[in-house]
Coordinates of C-alpha atoms in Angstrom, one line a residue:
X1 CA 54.7 92.6 97.9
X2 CA 57.9 90.9 97.2
X3 CA 60.5 93.6 98.0
X4 CA 64.1 92.8 97.3
X5 CA 67.1 94.6 98.7
X6 CA 70.5 94.6 97.1
X7 CA 73.6 93.9 99.2
X8 CA 75.3 97.2 98.5
X9 CA 72.1 99.1 99.5
X10 CA 71.9 97.4 102.8
X11 CA 75.6 98.0 103.4
X12 CA 75.2 101.7 102.6
X13 CA 72.2 101.8 105.0
X14 CA 74.2 100.1 107.8
X15 CA 77.4 102.1 107.1
X16 CA 79.5 99.0 106.6
X17 CA 81.4 97.5 103.6
X18 CA 79.5 95.2 101.3
X19 CA 82.0 92.4 102.2
X20 CA 80.7 92.5 105.8
X21 CA 77.1 92.0 104.6
X22 CA 78.2 89.2 102.3
X23 CA 80.0 87.5 105.2
X24 CA 76.8 87.8 107.4
X25 CA 74.7 86.4 104.6
X26 CA 77.1 83.4 104.2
X27 CA 76.8 82.8 108.0
X28 CA 73.1 82.8 107.7
X29 CA 73.3 80.2 104.9
X30 CA 72.1 82.6 102.1
X31 CA 74.0 82.4 98.9
X32 CA 75.1 85.8 97.7
X33 CA 78.0 86.2 95.2
X34 CA 78.6 89.9 95.0
X35 CA 77.4 93.4 96.0
X36 CA 74.6 93.2 93.3
X37 CA 73.0 90.1 94.8
X38 CA 69.5 90.5 96.2
X39 CA 67.8 89.3 99.3
X40 CA 64.2 89.3 100.5
X41 CA 62.9 91.6 103.2
X42 CA 63.0 88.9 106.0
X43 CA 66.7 88.2 105.3
X44 CA 67.6 91.9 105.1
X45 CA 66.0 92.3 108.6
X46 CA 68.0 89.4 109.9
X47 CA 71.2 91.0 108.6
X48 CA 70.2 94.3 110.2
X49 CA 69.7 92.5 113.5
X50 CA 73.1 90.8 113.3
X51 CA 74.9 94.0 112.5
X52 CA 73.2 96.0 115.3
X53 CA 73.8 93.2 117.8
X54 CA 70.1 92.2 118.4
X55 CA 70.7 88.8 116.8
X56 CA 73.8 86.7 117.5
X57 CA 75.1 84.1 115.2
X58 CA 76.5 80.9 116.7
X59 CA 79.8 80.0 115.1
X60 CA 80.1 76.3 114.2
X61 CA 82.7 74.6 116.3
X62 CA 85.3 72.6 114.4
X63 CA 85.9 69.1 115.4
X64 CA 89.4 68.6 116.7
X65 CA 91.3 65.8 115.1
X66 CA 94.0 64.2 117.2
X67 CA 97.4 64.6 115.9
X68 CA 100.0 61.9 116.4
X69 CA 102.7 62.9 118.8
X70 CA 105.9 64.1 117.1
X71 CA 109.3 63.0 118.2
X72 CA 111.9 65.7 118.1
X73 CA 114.4 65.2 115.3
X74 CA 118.0 65.3 116.4
X75 CA 120.5 66.2 113.8
X76 CA 124.2 65.9 114.4
X77 CA 126.1 69.1 114.6
X78 CA 128.8 69.2 111.9
X79 CA 132.2 69.7 113.5
X80 CA 134.8 71.7 111.6
X81 CA 138.0 69.9 110.5
X82 CA 140.9 70.5 112.9
X83 CA 143.3 73.3 111.7
X84 CA 146.9 72.6 111.1
X85 CA 149.7 75.1 111.4
X86 CA 151.0 74.3 107.9
X87 CA 149.2 75.5 104.8
X88 CA 147.9 72.8 102.4
X89 CA 150.5 71.1 100.1
X90 CA 149.2 72.9 97.0
X91 CA 149.9 76.3 98.6
X92 CA 153.4 75.3 99.8
X93 CA 154.5 74.1 96.4
X94 CA 153.7 77.4 94.7
X95 CA 156.0 79.5 96.9
X96 CA 155.4 82.7 98.8
X97 CA 153.3 85.6 97.3
X98 CA 151.8 83.4 94.5
X99 CA 149.0 81.8 96.4
X100 CA 146.0 80.9 94.2
X101 CA 142.6 81.0 96.0
X102 CA 142.4 81.9 99.6
X103 CA 145.4 83.6 101.2
X104 CA 147.3 86.8 100.8
X105 CA 146.6 88.9 97.7
X106 CA 149.5 89.9 95.4
X107 CA 149.5 93.7 95.1
X108 CA 151.1 95.4 92.1
X109 CA 154.2 97.5 92.7
X110 CA 153.8 101.2 93.3
X111 CA 154.2 103.5 90.3
X112 CA 157.3 105.7 90.2
X113 CA 156.6 109.3 91.1
X114 CA 156.0 111.7 88.2
X115 CA 158.7 114.4 87.9

């Protein structure tokens, strides 16, 4: 007889997730798209053997490609401009307490007490 087993049935039998069975099938070279895919009895036995540890799958080794050696990139460190004791000309012309932008904040006068 030509007995077919579904991926989800084998996963339930082996107490693993269907994704695990699908991964083993792809390593065996069997095309299975989802949990409803079927496999013959021989393939199902191979999957059982892999999951129980009786059969070991050899992982294909990737060929190493040689990478060109990289030279470290040296970027110059930006130096801050030297600080001067005097404020910029635009702040000196406006007078004290009326600085626009960075600097002291002008605070409103306090309200007179209510009697």
